[in-house]
XYZ file of C-alpha atoms in Angstrom:
143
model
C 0.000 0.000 0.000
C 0.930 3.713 -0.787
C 2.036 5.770 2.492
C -1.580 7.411 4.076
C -1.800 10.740 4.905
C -2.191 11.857 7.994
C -5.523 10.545 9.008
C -7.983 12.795 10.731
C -10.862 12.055 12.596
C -13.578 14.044 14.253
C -16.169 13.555 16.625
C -16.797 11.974 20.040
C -15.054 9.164 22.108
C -18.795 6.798 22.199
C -19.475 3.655 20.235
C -17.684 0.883 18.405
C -14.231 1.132 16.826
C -14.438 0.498 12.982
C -11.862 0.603 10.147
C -12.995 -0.505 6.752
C -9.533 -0.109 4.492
C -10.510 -2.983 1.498
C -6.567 -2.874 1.033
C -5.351 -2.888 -2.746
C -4.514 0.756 -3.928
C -6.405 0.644 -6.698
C -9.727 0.316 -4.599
C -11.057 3.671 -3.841
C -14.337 5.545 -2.727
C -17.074 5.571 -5.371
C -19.813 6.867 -3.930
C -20.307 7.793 -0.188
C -23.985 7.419 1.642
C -24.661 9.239 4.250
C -28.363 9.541 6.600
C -28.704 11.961 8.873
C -30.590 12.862 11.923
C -31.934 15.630 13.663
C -28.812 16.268 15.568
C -26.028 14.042 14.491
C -24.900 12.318 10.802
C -26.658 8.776 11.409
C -25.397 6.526 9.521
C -22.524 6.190 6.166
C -22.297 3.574 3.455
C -18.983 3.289 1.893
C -19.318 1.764 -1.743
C -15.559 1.280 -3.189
C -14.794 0.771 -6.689
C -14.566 -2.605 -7.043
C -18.217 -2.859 -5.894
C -17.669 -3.842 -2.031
C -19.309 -1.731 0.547
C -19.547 -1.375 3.882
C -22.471 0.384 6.050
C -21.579 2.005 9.807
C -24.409 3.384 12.261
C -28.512 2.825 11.403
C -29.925 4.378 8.198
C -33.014 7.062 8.884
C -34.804 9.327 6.808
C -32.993 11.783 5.430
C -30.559 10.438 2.862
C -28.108 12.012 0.818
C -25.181 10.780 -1.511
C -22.671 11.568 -3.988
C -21.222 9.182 -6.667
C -17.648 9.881 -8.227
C -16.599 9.466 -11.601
C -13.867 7.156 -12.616
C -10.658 9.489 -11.807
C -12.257 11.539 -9.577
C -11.079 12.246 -6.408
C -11.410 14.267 -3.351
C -10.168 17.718 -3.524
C -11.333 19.370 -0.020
C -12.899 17.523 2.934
C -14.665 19.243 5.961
C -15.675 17.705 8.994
C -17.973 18.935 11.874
C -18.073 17.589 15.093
C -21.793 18.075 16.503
C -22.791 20.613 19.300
C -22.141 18.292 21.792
C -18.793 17.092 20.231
C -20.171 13.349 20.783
C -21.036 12.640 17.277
C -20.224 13.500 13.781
C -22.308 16.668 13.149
C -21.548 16.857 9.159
C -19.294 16.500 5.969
C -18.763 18.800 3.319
C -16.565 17.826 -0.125
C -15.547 18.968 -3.146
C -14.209 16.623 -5.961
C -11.479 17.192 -8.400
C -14.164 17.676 -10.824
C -15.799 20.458 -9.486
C -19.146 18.362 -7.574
C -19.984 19.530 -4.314
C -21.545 17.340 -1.140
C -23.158 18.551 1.993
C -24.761 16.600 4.910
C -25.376 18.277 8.067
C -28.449 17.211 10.815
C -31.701 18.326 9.819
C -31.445 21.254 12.654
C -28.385 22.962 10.242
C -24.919 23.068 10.136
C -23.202 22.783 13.640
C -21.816 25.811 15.486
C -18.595 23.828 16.393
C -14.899 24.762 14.302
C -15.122 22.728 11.454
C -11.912 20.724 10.805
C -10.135 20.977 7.251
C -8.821 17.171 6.524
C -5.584 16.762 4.639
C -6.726 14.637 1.118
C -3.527 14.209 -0.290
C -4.231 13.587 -3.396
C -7.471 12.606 -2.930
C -8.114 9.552 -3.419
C -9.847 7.518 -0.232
C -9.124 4.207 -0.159
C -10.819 3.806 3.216
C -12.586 4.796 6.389
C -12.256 4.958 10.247
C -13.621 5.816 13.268
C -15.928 4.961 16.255
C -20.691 4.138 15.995
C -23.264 2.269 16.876
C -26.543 3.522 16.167
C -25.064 6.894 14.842
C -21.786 8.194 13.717
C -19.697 8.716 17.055
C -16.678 9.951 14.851
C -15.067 9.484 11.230
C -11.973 9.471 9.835
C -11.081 9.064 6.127
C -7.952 7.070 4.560
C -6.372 9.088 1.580
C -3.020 8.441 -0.317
């Protein structure tokens, strides 16, 4: 495997450790699921490239997603904590083609410092962090 970047994650200390890292370089993020709550991000589905996914925390209501094109990477990752800094309050993203994602709780964007992650060069070959029912914290893999 490439060397990682520095790998950041955000959020609270609850829940159950995860790592999902599928572990060829060539496998990367191709589209990234993600239901939210009224206070907290609820739930993420990773889907890599090669077609294996992996789903963290309980799916709800609201559901949003973005899908990447073939050679299309991450360009600028932000991640919120939530106001309680117990969960993961949000993501935002831009790709290297110019599509933007936002997911924050249905009651907005969290007053909390965001955190600006370091993509490299942006492409995620996997994901990190700590849930159970919801998102407790996330981290993302990039080489």
């Amino acid at each position: 495997m490439s060397a990682t970047a520095p790998i950041t994650v955000v959020g609270g200390d609850g829940g159950t450790s995860f790592i999902y890292w599928p572990g060829q370089d060539e496998v990367v993020l191709r589209q990234l699921d993600v239901w939210v709550g009224e206070h907290q991000v609820g739930c993420i589905k990773i889907t890599m490239n090669d077609g294996s996914e992996k789903t963290f925390g309980q799916p709800s209501d609201k559901h949003l997603f973005i899908r990447f094109d073939k050679d299309e990477y991450i360009s600028l990752l932000t991640l919120w904590s939530n106001k309680a800094e117990d969960h993961l309050g949000g993501i935002s993203l831009k790709t290297t083609n110019g599509q933007t994602f936002e997911a924050f709780p249905t009651e907005g964007k969290p007053n909390v410092t965001p955190v600006e992650v370091n993509t490299a060069c942006g492409m995620c070959v996997g994901v990190l962090g700590r849930a159970d029912a919801e998102i407790n914290a996330l981290g993302f893999m990039f080489i």
